[in-house]
XYZ file of C-alpha atoms in Angstrom:
623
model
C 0.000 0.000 0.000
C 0.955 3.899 -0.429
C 2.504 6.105 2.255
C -0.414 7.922 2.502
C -2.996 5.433 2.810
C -3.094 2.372 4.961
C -5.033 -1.044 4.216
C -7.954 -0.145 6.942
C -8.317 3.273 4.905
C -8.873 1.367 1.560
C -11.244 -0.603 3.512
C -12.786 2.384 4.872
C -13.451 4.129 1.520
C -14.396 0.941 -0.260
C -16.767 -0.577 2.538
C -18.970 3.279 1.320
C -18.678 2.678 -2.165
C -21.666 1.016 -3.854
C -21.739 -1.936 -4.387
C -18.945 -3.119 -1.928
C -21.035 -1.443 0.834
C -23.163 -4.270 0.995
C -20.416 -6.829 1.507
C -19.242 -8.125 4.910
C -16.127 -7.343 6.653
C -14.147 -10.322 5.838
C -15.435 -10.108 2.262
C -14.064 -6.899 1.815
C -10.853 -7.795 3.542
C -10.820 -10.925 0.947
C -11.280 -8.160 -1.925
C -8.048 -6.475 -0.737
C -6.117 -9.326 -0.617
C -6.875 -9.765 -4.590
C -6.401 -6.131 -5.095
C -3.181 -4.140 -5.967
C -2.917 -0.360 -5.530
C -1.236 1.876 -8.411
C -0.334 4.949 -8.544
C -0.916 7.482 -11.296
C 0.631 10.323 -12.602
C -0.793 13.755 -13.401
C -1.292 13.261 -17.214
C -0.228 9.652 -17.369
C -2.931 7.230 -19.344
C -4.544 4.460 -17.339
C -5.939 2.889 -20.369
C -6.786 4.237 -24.335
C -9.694 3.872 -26.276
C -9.788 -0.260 -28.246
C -7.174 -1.512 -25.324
C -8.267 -4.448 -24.243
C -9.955 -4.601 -20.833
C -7.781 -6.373 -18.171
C -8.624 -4.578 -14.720
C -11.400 -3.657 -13.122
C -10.253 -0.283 -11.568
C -11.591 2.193 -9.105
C -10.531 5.826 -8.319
C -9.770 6.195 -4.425
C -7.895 9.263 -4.888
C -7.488 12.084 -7.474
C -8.891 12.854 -10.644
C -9.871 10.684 -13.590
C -10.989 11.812 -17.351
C -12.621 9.953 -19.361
C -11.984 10.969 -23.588
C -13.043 9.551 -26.530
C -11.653 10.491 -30.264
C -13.714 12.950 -32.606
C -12.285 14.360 -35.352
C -9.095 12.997 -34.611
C -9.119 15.041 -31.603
C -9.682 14.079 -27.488
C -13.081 15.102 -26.758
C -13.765 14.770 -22.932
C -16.811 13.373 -21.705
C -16.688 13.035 -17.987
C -14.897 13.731 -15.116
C -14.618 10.656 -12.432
C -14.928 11.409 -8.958
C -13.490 9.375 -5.936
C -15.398 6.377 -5.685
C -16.124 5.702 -9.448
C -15.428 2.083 -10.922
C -14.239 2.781 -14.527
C -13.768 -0.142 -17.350
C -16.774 -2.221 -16.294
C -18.821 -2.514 -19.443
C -15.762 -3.112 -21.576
C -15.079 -5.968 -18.694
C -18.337 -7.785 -18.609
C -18.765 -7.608 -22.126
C -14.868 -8.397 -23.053
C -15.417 -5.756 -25.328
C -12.119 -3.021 -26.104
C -12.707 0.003 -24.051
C -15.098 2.530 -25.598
C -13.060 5.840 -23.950
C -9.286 6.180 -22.759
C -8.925 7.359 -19.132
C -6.326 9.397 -17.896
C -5.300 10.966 -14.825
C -5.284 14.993 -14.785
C -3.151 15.071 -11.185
C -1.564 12.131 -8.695
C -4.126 9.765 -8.279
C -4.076 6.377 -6.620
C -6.221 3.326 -8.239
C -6.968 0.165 -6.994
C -7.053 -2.171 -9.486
C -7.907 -6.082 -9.772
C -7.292 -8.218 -12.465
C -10.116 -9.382 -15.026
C -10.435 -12.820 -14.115
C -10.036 -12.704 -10.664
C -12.974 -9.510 -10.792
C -15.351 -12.397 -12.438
C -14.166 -14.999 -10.249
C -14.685 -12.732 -7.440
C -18.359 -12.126 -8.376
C -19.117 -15.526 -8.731
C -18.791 -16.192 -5.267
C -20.468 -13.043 -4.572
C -23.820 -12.983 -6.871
C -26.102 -10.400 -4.750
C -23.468 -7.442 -5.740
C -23.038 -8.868 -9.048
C -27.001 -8.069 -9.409
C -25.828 -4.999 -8.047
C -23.263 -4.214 -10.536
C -25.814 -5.258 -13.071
C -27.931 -2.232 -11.871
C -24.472 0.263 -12.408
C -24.074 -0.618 -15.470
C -27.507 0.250 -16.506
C -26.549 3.638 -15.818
C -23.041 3.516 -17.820
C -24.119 4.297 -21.907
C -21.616 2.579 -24.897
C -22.142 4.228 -28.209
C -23.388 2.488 -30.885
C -22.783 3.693 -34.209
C -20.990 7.036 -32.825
C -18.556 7.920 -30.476
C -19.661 7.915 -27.051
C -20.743 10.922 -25.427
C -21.611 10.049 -22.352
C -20.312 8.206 -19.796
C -22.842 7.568 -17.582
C -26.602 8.561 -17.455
C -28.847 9.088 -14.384
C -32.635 8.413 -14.719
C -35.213 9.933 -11.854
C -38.770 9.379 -12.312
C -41.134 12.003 -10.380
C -44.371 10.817 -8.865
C -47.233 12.391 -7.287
C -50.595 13.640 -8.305
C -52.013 16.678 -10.360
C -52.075 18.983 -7.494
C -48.616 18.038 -5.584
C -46.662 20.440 -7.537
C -44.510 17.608 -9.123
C -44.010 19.586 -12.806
C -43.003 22.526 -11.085
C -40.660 20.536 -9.340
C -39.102 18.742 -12.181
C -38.714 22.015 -14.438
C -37.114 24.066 -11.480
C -34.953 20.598 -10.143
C -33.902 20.402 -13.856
C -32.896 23.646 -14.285
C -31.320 23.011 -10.852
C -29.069 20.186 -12.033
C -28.155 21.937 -15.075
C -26.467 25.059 -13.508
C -24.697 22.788 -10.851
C -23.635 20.004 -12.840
C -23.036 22.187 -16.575
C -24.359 18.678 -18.290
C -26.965 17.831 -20.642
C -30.434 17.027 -19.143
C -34.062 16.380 -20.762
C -37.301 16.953 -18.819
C -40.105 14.262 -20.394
C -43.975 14.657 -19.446
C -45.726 11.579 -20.078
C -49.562 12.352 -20.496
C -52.555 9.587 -21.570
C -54.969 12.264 -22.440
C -52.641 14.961 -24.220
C -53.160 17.089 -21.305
C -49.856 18.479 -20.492
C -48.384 21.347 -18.112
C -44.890 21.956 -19.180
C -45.474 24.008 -21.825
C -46.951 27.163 -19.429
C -43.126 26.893 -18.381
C -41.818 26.827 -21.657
C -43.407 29.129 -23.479
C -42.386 27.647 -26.942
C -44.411 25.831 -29.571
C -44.574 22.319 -28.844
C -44.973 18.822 -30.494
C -46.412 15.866 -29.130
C -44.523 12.553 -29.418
C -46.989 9.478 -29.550
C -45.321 6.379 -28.136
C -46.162 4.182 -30.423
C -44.494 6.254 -32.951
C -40.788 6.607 -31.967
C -38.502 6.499 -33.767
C -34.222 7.229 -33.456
C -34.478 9.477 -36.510
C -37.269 11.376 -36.013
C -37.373 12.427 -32.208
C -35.210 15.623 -32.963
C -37.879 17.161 -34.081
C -40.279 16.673 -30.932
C -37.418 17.876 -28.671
C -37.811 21.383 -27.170
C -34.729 23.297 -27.159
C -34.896 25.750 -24.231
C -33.020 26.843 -20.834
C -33.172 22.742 -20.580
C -34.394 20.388 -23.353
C -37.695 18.727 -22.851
C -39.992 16.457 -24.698
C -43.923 15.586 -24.599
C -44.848 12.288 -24.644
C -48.726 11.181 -25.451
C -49.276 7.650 -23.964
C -50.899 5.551 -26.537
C -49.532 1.812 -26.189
C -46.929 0.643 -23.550
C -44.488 -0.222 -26.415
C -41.290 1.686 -26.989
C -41.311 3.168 -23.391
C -37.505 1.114 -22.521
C -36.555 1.959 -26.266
C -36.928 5.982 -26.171
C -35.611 5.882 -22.117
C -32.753 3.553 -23.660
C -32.465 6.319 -26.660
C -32.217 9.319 -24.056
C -29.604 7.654 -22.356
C -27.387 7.580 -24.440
C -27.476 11.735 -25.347
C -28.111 12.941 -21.864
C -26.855 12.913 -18.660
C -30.030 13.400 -16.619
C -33.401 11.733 -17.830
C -36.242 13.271 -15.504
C -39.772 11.896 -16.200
C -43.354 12.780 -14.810
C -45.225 10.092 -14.019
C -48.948 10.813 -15.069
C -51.321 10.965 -12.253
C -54.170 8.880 -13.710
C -52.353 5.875 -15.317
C -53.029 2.089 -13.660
C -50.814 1.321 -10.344
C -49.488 -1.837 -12.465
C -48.006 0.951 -15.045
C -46.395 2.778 -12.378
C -44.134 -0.169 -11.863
C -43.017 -0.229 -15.296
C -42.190 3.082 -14.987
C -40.142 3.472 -11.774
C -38.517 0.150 -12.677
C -36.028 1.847 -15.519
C -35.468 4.475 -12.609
C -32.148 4.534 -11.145
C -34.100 7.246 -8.460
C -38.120 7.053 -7.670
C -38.828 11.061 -6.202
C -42.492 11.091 -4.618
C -43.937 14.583 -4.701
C -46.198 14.557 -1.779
C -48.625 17.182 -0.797
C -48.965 17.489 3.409
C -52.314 15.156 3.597
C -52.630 12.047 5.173
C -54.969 10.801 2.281
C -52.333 11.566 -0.263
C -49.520 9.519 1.709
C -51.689 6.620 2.347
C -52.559 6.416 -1.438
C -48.996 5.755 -2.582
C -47.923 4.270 1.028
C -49.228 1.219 -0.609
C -46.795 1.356 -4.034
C -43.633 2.439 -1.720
C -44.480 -0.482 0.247
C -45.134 -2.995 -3.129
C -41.516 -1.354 -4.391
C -39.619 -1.959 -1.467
C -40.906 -5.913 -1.738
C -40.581 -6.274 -5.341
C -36.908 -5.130 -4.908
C -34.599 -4.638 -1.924
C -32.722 -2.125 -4.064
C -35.199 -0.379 -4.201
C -35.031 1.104 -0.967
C -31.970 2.907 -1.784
C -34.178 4.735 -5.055
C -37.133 6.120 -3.328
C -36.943 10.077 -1.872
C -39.978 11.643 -0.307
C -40.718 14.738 -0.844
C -43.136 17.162 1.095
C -44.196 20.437 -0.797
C -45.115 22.068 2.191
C -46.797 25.118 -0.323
C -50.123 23.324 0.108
C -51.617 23.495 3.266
C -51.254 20.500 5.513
C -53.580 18.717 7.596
C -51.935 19.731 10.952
C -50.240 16.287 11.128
C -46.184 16.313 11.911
C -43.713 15.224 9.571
C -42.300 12.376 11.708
C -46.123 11.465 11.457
C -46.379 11.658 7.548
C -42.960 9.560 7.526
C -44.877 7.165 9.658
C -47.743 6.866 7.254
C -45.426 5.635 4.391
C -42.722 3.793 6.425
C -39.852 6.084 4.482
C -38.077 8.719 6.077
C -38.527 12.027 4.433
C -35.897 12.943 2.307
C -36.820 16.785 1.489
C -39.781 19.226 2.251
C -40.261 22.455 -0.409
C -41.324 25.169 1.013
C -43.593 27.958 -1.451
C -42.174 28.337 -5.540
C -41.257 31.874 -4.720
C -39.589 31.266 -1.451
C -35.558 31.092 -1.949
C -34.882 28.806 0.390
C -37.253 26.430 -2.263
C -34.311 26.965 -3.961
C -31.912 26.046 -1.610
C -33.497 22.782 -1.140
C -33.374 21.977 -4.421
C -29.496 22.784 -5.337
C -28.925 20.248 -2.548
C -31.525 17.904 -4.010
C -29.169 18.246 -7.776
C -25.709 18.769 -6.115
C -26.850 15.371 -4.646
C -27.761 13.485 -7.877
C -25.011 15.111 -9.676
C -22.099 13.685 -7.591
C -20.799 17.234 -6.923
C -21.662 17.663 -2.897
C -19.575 19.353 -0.971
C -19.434 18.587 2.751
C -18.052 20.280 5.906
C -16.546 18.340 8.878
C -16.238 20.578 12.073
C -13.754 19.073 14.806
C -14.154 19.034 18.152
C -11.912 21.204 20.606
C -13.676 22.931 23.388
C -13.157 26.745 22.931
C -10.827 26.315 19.716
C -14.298 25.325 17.908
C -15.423 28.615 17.688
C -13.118 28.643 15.295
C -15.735 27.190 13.182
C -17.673 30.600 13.125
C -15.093 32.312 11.282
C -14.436 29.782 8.955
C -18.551 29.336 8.321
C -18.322 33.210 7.903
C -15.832 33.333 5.245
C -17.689 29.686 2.948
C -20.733 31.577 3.277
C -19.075 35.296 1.946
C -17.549 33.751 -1.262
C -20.335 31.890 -1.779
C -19.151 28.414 -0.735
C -21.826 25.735 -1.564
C -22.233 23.365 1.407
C -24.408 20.579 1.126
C -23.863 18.306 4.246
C -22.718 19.500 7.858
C -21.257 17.313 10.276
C -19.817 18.594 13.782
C -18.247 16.940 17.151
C -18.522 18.595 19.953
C -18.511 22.257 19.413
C -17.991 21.652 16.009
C -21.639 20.039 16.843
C -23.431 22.709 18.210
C -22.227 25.439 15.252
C -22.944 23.043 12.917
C -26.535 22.598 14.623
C -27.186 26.054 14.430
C -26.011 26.886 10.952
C -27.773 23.896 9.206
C -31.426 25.213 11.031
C -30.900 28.504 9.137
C -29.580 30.488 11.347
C -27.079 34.054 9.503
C -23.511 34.046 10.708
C -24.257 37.005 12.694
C -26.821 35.193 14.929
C -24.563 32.304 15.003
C -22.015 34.515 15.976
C -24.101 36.753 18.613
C -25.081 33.077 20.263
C -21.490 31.275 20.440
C -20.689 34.941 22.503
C -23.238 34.306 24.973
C -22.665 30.378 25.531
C -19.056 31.147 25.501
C -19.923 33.772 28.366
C -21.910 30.343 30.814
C -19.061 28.391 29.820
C -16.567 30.412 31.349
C -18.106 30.540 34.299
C -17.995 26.760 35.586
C -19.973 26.726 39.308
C -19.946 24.159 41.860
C -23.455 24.406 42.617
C -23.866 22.292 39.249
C -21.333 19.334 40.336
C -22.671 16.154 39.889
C -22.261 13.171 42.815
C -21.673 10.653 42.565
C -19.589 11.840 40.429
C -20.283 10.635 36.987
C -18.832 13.875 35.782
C -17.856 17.466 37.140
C -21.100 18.895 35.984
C -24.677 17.909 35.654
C -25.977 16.805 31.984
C -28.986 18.548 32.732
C -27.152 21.787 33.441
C -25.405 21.334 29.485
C -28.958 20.152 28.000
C -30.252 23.851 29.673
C -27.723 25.934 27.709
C -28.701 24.293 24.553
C -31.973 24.032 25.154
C -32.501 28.052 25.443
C -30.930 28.233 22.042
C -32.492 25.128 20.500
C -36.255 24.897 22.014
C -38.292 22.122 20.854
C -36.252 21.639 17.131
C -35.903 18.625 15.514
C -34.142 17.299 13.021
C -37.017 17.630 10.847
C -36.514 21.196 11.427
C -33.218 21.431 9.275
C -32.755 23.545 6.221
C -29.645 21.895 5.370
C -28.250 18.151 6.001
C -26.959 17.496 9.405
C -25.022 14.630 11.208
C -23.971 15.004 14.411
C -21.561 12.803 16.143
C -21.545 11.552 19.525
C -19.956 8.590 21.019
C -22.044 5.715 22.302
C -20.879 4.621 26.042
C -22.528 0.949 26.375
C -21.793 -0.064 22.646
C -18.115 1.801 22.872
C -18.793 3.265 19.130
C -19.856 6.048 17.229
C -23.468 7.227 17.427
C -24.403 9.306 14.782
C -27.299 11.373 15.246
C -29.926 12.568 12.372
C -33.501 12.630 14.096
C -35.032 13.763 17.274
C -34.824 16.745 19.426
C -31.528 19.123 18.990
C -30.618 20.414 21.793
C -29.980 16.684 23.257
C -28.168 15.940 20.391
C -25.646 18.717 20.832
C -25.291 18.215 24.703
C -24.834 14.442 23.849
C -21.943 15.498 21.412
C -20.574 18.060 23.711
C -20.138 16.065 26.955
C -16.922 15.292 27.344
C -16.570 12.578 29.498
C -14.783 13.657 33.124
C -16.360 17.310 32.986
C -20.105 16.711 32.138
C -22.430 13.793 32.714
C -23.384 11.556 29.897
C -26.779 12.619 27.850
C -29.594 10.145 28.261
C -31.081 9.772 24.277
C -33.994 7.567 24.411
C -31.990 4.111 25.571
C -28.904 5.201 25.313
C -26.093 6.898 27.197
C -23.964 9.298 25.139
C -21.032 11.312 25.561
C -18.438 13.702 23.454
C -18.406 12.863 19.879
C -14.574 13.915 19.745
C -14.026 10.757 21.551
C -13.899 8.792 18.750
C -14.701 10.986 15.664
C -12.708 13.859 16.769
C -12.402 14.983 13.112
C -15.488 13.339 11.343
C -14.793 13.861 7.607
C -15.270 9.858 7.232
C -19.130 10.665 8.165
C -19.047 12.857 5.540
C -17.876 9.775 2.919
C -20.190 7.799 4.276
C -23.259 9.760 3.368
C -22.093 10.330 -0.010
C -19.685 14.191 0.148
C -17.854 13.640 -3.111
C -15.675 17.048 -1.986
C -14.717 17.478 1.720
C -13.647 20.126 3.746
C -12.352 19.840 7.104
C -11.663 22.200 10.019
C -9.317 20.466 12.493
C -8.736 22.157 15.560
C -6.872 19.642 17.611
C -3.326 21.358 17.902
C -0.200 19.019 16.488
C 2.139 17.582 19.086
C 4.353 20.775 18.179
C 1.728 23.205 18.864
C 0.785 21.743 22.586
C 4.344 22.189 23.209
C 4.840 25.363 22.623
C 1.903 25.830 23.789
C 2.733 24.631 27.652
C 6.578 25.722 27.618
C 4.688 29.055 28.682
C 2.079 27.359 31.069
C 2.964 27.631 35.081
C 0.312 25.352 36.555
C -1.778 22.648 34.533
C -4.991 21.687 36.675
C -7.473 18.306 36.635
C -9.018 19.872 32.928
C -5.928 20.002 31.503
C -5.266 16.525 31.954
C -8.131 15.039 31.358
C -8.635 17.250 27.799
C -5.042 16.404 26.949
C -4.777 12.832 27.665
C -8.339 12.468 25.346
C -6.511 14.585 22.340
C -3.114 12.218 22.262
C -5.453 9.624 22.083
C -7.378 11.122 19.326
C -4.283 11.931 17.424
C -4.614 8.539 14.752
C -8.188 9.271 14.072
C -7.210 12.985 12.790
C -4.424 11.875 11.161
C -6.682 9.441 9.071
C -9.515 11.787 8.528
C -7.473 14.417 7.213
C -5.989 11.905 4.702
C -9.462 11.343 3.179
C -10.560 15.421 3.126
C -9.806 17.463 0.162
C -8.915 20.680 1.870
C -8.134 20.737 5.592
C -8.104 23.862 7.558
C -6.398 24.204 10.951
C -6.154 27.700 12.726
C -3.482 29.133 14.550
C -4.110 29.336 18.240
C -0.863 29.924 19.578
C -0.600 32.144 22.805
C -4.457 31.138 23.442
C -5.913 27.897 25.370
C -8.816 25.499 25.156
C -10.363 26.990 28.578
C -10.258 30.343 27.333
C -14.086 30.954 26.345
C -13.503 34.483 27.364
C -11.740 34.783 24.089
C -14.066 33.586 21.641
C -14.074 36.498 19.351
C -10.344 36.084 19.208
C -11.264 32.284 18.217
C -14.045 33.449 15.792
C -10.910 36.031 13.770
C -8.664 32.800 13.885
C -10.897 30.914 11.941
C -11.500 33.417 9.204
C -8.073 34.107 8.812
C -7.168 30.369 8.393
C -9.885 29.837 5.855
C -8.727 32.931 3.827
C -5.735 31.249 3.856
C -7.113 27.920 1.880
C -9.715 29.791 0.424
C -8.180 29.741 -2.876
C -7.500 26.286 -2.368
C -11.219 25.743 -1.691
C -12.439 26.992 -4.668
C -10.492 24.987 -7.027
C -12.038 22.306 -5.425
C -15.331 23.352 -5.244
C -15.159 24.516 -9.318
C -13.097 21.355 -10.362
């Protein structure tokens, strides 16, 4: 293995990659042992265009390009992200590679050899299925160069009033700005009856099923802001053959699934879905009507568990039931909820809804670190001011409690008007809160009534933006990440560092810091699917804390117990920041951990330390 990577952070990456996610441990560990890990230089080729296929390969770090010959000149058609298996349809079909792939800076590929892939999969038929399903998504030309290298299908359900064609225009137009790649909205009507031409504004034609054709469908495609075609419903025939046809010219296929067509129809349809989006208004009727098709999905195919997003458009009014209580109702938890067309943050939600499907989400990792983490604030203040996109948030400790606030909506200036007065309590320790028999210094309920003040009664289900917070799980002696239920317990749980505050009591279990183990949790961040990853570490290196306590006098009972806990999370930093794109790690010489007098002094630290990688940022961010 490289110097930079160790075998249990190949496992670590792979194990969140699908389909290897779905294998056991020792499976994976038998993978590796097959495996061999290359590295690639910036500009070297990995394979050309009518080699032969002999490995199966997969990008675990760097950049990959994928280019295909027209005109006798390299015309790219996609950019691989970490993650991506390249080289698969050439391998199953034993076919010469359709594209030549070549690295555009130092990347690192593991790679296995062709027969032992196939022999691997024998043994292993579920994620063969699985790969089955990828390559579905991948497109070979036929009779002309490829264009594109892999296509994403989402099929958008709901009925006439749930607001699902505004949806699909505005999430198209959505994708399209994010992801700068070819997309085609399709409405699918059985009377003629259709309602994306009010949002077009062009002269349409309609496309009758039964009656396409390769050569003729240019002229039923719309040519606007995004390209859309209107499909009339006359026979079920030709429906895989123009999805098929789409495919293979567009990145993004989204389709509207008409309202009034037969339930047994609707399963043709979301079965050549790689992603099944059901627009929901907020009434109980509604839910229960398609509970029932969620539910036959889900048994008709495991996988598809993994396609299905519920959506809430929270425009119409609702029937006074709670969203935890519409989840309920159809046994999925809800994925988004839209508030009114004209509303921005409507918008908001749905960048993070295309950011998502496009592979291009960017996630933040706060670290823990007592008073260093309001840090975070600056560095939050200075994403937000150039206009950073971040579309997952995932905090320890105080990195917990800023992320908390900022996902809920808060501005930077209320974030930063809040830390001030928390930082004020917790400078203050009192021994009227001291806990006995001594499970720690202070009580929990004396952290759960700081947060609560700022939190109330929010939920997760309160979130604007993505959250995971991370606390660490006392009985089980692992990480407990946290995405439902009330806030303020879930940043007290993260926040109690074991020796100085109580464990948090969450439902059944007993939870403490989230530093403890995920001091730096940019892994979270793989795991729920950040292709780009920025971390803010605030642990100081070894050099730091020695500098640091050359000047110190006395060191009391804190001291120890806060320093012993950061040498022991020194191997989980170093590993995390191995797997983040950009890390960013503030100064805070001549200032301790205790110091929450300080914190705008922490807050100016963390700006200037993100100016400093801000250039670095947005190459990443625009790459």
């Amino acid at each position: 293995m490289k110097d930079w990577i160790n075998k249990k952070e190949i496992k670590f990456i792979l194990s969140n990659v699908y389909p290897f996610n779905k294998l056991r441990d020792r499976d994976l560990d038998n993978f590796l042992l097959i495996a061999e890990i290359r590295d690639y230089r910036n500009g070297e080729i990995i394979y050309k265009e009518g080699d032969p296929p002999d490995y199966f390969n997969l990008l675990i770090k760097g950049r990959v390009l994928a280019l295909t010959k027209q005109a006798d000149r390299d015309s790219e058609i996609e950019l691989l992200k970490r993650g991506t298996s390249f080289g698969i349809i050439s391998l199953f079909n034993d076919e010469a590679h359709s594209v030549t792939s070549k690295s555009i800076e130092n990347s690192v590929i593991l790679r296995v050899k062709k027969e032992r892939f196939k022999d691997f999969l024998k043994k292993h038929p579920a994620i063969s299925l699985d790969f089955s399903r990828l390559l579905s998504e991948r497109v070979r030309g036929r009779f002309q160069p490829k264009k594109i290298f892999q296509s994403k299908r989402v099929s958008i359900v709901g009925n006439r009033s749930s607001g699902k064609t505004t949806y699909m225009y505005s999430l198209g137009l959505k994708i399209k700005e994010q992801t700068k790649k070819n997309l085609v909205c399709l409405e699918f009507s059985t009377r003629g009856d259709f309602s994306l031409p009010s949002f077009i504004r062009k002269e349409v034609k309609v496309l009758k099923l039964s009656e396409f054709r390769e050569e003729n469908i240019k002229g039923f495609i719309i040519d606007d802001a995004i390209d859309f075609l209107l499909v009339r419903i006359d026979e079920r025939a030709n429906l895989v053959s123009l999805l098929n046809f789409l495919s293979e010219n567009y990145h993004f296929v989204l389709y509207e699934i008409p309202f009034d067509i037969k339930d047994s129809y609707i399963l043709e349809f979301v079965s050549l879905a790689h992603y099944i989006h059901f627009v929901f208004p907020p009434i109980r009727e509604e839910l229960e009507r398609y509970a029932f098709l969620i539910d036959n999905l889900k048994k008709k195919n495991a996988s598809n568990n993994d396609k299905i997003k519920v959506i809430i458009n929270e425009f119409i009014p609702s029937d006074g039931s709670t969203l935890e209580a519409k989840s309920d109702i159809v046994n999925c938890p809800i994925y988004a909820t839209l508030p009114k067309y004209s509303e921005e943050n409507y918008f908001k939600v749905l960048r993070r809804i295309a950011r998502e499907l496009g592979e291009v989400t960017t996630g933040v990792a706060l670290g823990s670190g007592a008073a260093y983490g309001f840090a975070h604030v600056g560095v939050l203040k200075i994403l937000e001011k150039n206009n950073i996109p971040i579309d997952i948030i995932c905090g320890s400790s105080t990195g917990a409690f800023i992320a908390a606030m900022w996902a809920l909506g808060y501005k930077i200036e209320e974030i930063e008007k809040t830390v001030i007065s928390v930082a004020k309590k917790f400078s203050l320790f009192s021994l009227p809160g001291i806990a006995f028999p001594f499970k720690g210094l202070l009580r929990a309920k004396k952290l759960e009534n700081v947060f609560r003040k700022i939190f109330q009664d929010k939920t997760f289900f309160d979130l604007k933006h993505s959250l995971k917070i991370v606390t660490f799980d006392f009985i089980k002696r692992e990480p407990r990440i946290l995405e439902e239920g009330s806030l303020y317990k879930a940043v007290a749980a993260s926040c109690a560092m074991p020796g100085v505050f109580e464990p948090v009591n969450f439902k059944a279990e007993i939870l403490l810091d989230g530093g403890i183990l995920k001091p730096l949790p940019s892994n979270i961040l793989v795991s729920y699917g950040a292709k780009k990853i920025i971390a803010v570490n605030i642990t100081p290196t070894k050099e730091e804390i020695h500098r640091e306590y050359k000047k110190r006098d006395k060191l009391h009972i804190l001291d120890f117990i806060f320093g012993s806990i950061e040498t022991m999370q020194r191997e989980f930093i170093d590993e995390a920041m191995k797997i983040s794109d950009v890390v960013i790690h503030p100064d805070f010489e001549g200032i301790g951990w205790m110091e929450f007098e300080k914190v705008e002094d922490f807050i100016k630290r963390g700006e200037k330390a993100a100016l400093e990688k801000l250039e670095e940022i947005k190459k990443l961010i625009t790459s």
